[in-house]
PDB file of C-alpha atoms in Angstrom:
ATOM      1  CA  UNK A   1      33.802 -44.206 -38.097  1.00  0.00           C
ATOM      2  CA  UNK A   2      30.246 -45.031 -36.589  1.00  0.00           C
ATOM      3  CA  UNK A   3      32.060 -44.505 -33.034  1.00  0.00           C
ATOM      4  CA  UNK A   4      32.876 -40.551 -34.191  1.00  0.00           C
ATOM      5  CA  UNK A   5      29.013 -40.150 -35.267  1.00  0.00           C
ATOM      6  CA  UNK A   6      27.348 -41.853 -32.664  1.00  0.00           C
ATOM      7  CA  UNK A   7      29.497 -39.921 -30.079  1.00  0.00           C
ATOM      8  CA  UNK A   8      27.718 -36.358 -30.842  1.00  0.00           C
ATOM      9  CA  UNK A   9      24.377 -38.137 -30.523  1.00  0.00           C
ATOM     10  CA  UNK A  10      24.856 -39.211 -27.310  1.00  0.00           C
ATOM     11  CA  UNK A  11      26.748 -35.748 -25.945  1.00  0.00           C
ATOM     12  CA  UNK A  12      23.047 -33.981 -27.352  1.00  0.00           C
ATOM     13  CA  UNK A  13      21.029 -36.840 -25.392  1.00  0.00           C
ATOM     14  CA  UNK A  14      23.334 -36.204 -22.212  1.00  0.00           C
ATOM     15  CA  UNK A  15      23.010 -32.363 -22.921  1.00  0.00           C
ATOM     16  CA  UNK A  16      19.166 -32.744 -23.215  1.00  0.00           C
ATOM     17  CA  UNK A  17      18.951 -35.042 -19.827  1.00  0.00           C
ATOM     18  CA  UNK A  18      21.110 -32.506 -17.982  1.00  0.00           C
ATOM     19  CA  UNK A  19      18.936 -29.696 -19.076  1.00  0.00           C
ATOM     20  CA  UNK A  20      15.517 -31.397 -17.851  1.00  0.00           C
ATOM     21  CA  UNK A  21      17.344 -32.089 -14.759  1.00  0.00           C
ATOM     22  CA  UNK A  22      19.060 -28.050 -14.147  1.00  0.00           C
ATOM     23  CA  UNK A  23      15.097 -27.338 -15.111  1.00  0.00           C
ATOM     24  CA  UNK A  24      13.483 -29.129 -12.717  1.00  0.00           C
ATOM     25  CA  UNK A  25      16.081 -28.373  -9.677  1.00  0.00           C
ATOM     26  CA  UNK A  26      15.134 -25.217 -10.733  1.00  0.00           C
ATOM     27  CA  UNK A  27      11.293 -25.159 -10.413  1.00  0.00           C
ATOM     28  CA  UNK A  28      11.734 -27.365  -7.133  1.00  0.00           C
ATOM     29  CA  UNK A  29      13.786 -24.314  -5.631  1.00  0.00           C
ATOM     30  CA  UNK A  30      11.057 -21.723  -6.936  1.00  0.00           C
ATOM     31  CA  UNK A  31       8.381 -23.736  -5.446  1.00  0.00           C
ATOM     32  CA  UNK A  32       9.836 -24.199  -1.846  1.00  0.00           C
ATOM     33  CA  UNK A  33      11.104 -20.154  -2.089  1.00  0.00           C
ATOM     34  CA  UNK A  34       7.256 -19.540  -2.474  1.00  0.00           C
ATOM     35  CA  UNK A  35       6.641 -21.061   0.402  1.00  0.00           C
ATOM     36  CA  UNK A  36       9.210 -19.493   2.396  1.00  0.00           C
ATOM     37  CA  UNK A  37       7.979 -16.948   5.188  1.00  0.00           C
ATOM     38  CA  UNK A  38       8.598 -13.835   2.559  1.00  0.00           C
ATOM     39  CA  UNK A  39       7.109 -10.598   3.356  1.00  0.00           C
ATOM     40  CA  UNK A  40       3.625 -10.296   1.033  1.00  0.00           C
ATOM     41  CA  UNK A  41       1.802  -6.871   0.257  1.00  0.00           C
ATOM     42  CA  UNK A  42      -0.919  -5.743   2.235  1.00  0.00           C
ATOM     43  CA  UNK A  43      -4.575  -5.643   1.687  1.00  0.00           C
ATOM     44  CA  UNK A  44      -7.166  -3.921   2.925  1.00  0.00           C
ATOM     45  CA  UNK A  45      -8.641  -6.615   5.360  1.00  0.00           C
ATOM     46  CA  UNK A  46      -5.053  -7.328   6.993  1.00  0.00           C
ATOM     47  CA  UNK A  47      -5.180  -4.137   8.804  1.00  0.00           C
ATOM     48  CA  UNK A  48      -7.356  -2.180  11.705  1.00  0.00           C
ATOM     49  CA  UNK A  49      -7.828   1.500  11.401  1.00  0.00           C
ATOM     50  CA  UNK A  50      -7.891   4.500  13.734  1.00  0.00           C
ATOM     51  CA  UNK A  51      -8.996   7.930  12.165  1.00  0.00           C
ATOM     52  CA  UNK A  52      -7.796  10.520  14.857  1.00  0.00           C
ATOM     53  CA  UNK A  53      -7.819  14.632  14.710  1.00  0.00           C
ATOM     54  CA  UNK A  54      -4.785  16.779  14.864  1.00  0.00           C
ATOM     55  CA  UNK A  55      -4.231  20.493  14.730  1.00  0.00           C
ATOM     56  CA  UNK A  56      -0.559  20.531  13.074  1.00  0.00           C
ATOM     57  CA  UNK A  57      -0.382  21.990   9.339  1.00  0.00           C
ATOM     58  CA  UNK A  58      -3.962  23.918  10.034  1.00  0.00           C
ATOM     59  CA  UNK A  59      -5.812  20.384  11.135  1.00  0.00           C
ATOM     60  CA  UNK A  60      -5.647  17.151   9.077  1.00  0.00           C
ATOM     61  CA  UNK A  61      -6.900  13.503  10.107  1.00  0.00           C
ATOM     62  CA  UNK A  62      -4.239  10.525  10.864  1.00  0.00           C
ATOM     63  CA  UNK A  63      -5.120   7.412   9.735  1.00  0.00           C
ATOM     64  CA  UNK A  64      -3.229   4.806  11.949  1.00  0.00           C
ATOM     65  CA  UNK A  65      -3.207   1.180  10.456  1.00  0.00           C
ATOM     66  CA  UNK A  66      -1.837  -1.911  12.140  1.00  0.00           C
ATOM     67  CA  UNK A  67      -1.381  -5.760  11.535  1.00  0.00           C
ATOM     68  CA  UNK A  68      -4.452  -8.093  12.687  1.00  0.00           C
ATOM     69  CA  UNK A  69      -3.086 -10.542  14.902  1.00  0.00           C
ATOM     70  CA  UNK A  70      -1.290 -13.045  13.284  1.00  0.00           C
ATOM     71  CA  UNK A  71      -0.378 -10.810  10.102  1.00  0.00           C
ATOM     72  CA  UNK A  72       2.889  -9.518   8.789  1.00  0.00           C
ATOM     73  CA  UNK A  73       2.454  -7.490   5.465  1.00  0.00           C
ATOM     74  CA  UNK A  74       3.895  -4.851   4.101  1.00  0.00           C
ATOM     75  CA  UNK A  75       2.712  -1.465   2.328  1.00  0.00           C
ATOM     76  CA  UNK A  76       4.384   0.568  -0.157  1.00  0.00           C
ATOM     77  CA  UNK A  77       4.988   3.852   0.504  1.00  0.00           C
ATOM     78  CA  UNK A  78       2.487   5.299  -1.405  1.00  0.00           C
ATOM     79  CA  UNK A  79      -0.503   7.057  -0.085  1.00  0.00           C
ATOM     80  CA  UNK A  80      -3.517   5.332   0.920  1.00  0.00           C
ATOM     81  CA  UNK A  81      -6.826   5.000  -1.499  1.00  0.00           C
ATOM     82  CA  UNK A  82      -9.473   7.356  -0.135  1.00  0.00           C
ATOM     83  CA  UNK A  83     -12.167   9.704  -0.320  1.00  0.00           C
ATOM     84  CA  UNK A  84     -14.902  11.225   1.743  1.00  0.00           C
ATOM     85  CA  UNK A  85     -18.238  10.473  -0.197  1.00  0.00           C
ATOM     86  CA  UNK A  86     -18.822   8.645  -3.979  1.00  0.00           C
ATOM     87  CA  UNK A  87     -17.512  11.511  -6.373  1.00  0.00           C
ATOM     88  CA  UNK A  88     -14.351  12.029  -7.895  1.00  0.00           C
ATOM     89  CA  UNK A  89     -13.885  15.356  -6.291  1.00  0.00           C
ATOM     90  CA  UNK A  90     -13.594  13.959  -2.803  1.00  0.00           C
ATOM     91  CA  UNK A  91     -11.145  11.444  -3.246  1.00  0.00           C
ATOM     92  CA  UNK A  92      -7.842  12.283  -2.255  1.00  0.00           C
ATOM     93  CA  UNK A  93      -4.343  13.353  -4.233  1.00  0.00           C
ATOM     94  CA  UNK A  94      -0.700  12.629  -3.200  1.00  0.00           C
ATOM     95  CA  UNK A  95       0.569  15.316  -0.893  1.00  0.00           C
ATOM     96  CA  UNK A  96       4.159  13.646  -1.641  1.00  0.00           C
ATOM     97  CA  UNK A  97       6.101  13.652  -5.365  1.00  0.00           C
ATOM     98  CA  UNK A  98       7.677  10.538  -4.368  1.00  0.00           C
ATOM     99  CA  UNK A  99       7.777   6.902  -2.805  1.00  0.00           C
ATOM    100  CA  UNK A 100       8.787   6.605   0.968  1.00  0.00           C
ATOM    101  CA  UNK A 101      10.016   3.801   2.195  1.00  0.00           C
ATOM    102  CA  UNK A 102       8.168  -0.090   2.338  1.00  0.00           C
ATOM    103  CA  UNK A 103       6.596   0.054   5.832  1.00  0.00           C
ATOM    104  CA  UNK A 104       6.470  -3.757   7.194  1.00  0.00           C
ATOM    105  CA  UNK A 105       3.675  -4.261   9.735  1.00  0.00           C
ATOM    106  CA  UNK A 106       3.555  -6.923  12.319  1.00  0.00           C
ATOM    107  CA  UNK A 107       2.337  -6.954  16.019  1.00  0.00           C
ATOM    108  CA  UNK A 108       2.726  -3.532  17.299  1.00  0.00           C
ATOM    109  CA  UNK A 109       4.275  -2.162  14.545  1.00  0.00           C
ATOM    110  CA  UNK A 110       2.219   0.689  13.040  1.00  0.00           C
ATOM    111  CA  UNK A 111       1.907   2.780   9.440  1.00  0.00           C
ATOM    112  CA  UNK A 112       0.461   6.430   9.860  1.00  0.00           C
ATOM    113  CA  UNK A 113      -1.098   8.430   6.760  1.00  0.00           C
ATOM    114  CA  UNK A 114      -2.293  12.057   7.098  1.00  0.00           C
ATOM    115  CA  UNK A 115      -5.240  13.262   5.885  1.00  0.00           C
ATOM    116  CA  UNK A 116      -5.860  16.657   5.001  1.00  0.00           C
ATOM    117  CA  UNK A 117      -9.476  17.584   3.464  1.00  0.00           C
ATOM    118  CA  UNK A 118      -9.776  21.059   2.608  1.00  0.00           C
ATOM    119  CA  UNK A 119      -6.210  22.317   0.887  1.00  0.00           C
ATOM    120  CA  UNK A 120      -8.245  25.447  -0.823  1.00  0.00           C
ATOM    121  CA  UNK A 121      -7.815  28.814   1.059  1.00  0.00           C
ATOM    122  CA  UNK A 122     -11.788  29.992   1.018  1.00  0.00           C
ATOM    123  CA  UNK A 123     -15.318  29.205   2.567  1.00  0.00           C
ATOM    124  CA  UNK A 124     -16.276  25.940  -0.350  1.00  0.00           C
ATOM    125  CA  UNK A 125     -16.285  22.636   0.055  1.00  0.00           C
ATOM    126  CA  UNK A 126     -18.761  20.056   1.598  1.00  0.00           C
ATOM    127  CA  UNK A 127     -18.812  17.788   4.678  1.00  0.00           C
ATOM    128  CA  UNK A 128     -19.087  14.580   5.638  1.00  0.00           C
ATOM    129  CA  UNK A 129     -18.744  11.956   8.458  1.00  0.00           C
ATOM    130  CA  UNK A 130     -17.113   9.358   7.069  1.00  0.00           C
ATOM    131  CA  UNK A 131     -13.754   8.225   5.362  1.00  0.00           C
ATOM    132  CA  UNK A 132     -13.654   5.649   2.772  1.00  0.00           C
ATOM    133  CA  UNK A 133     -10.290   3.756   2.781  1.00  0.00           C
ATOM    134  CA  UNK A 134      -8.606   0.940   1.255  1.00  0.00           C
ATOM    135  CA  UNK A 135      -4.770   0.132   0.493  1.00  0.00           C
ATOM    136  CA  UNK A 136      -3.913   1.351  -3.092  1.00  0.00           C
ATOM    137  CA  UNK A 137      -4.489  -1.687  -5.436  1.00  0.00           C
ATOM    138  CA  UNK A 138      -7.322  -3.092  -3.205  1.00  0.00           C
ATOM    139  CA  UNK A 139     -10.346  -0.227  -3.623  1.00  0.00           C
ATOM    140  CA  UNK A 140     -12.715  -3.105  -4.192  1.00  0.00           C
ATOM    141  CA  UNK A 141     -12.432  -3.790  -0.434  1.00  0.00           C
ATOM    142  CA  UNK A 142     -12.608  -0.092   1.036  1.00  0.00           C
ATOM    143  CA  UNK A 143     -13.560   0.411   4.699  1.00  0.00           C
ATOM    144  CA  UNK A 144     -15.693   3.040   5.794  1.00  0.00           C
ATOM    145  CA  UNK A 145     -14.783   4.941   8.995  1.00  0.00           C
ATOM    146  CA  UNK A 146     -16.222   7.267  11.270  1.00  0.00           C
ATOM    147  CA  UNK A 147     -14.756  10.554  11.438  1.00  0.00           C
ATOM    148  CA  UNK A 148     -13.686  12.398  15.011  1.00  0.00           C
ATOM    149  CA  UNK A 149     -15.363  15.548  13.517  1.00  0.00           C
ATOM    150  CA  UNK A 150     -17.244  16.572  10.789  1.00  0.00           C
ATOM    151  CA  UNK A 151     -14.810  17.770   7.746  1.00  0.00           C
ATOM    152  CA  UNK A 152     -15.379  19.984   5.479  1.00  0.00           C
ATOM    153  CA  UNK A 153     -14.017  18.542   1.838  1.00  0.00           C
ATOM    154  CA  UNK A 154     -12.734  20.306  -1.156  1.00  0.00           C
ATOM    155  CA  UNK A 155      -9.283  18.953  -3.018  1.00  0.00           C
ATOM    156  CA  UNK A 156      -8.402  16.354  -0.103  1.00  0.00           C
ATOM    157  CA  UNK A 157      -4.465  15.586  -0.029  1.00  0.00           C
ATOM    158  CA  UNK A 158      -2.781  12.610   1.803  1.00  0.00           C
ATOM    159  CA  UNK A 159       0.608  11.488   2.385  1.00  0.00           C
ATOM    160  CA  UNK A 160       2.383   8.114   1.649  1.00  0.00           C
ATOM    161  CA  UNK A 161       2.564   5.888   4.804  1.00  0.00           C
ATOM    162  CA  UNK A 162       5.465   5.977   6.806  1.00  0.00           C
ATOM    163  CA  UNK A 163       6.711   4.441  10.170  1.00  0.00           C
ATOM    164  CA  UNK A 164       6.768   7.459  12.342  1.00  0.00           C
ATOM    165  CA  UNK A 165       3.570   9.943  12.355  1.00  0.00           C
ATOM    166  CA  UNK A 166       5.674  12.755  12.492  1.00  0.00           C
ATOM    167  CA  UNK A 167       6.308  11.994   9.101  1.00  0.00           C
ATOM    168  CA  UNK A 168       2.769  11.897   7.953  1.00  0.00           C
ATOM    169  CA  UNK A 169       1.632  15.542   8.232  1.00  0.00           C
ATOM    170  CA  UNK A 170      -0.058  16.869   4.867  1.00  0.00           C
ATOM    171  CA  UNK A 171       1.241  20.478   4.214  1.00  0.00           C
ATOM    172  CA  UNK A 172      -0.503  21.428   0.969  1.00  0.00           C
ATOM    173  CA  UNK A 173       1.507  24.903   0.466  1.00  0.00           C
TER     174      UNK A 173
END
């Protein structure tokens, strides 16, 4: 009789050896896939900037943002984090109801956002130089950049970044 009781004892002992083992093959395989070359989000400080001028959709700016050398990030396709001076009024809305596409950067590969700062059809609004951007998530790092031309400001709009820049133009009607 001792045989028939001692036999569950030692099925829960194997059962509880086998489970530290599964457990620990299993952290060991997390821990090496974390160190695989996966694809990680971008931040601010991964990327240059260019800020250029074009005339399409009445005139909006198009930010162009690449991989530093060595980089290879990725950014959602939401739009970027930006305004034109400190107040809530200049920062810029979504010109798109919806995500685009993950946009991987590496090398030459390049994300464009469009910029459009005045969506209001009459003389108000205020200027300004500069640009302050930063990837969504990341506003603690913003970059300021120079603008091509003074812009005059009032309800800003941008798109979500895409891979091609005809993409990237901000109609607001």
């Amino acid at each position: 009789m001792r045989s028939r009781f001692a036999a569950p004892s030692a099925r829960l002992a194997l059962a509880a050896v086998a489970a530290v083992a599964v457990t620990a093959t299993a952290t060991a395989t997390a821990t090496a896939d974390s160190r695989s070359s996966t694809v990680r989000a971008c931040v601010t400080k991964d990327l240059t900037y260019k800020v250029s001028l074009k005339t399409q959709a009445g005139g909006y700016f198009l930010v162009t943002a690449k991989a530093k050398s060595g980089v290879t990030c990725y950014l959602e396709g939401v739009f970027p984090s930006a305004s034109f001076g400190s107040s809530a009024d200049t920062e810029v809305s979504p010109a798109e109801h919806a995500v685009s596409e993950r946009v991987t950067l590496s090398g030459s590969t390049a994300a464009y956002a469009g910029i459009n700062p005045k969506t209001t059809n009459d003389d108000h609004g205020r200027q300004f130089d500069f640009l302050h951007l930063s990837i969504a998530g990341d506003e603690t790092n913003a970059v300021t950049l120079a603008l091509p031309e003074t812009a005059t400001v009032d309800r800003p709009i941008a798109t979500n970044w895409h891979t091609d820049p005809a993409d990237a133009v901000p109609f607001s009607g």
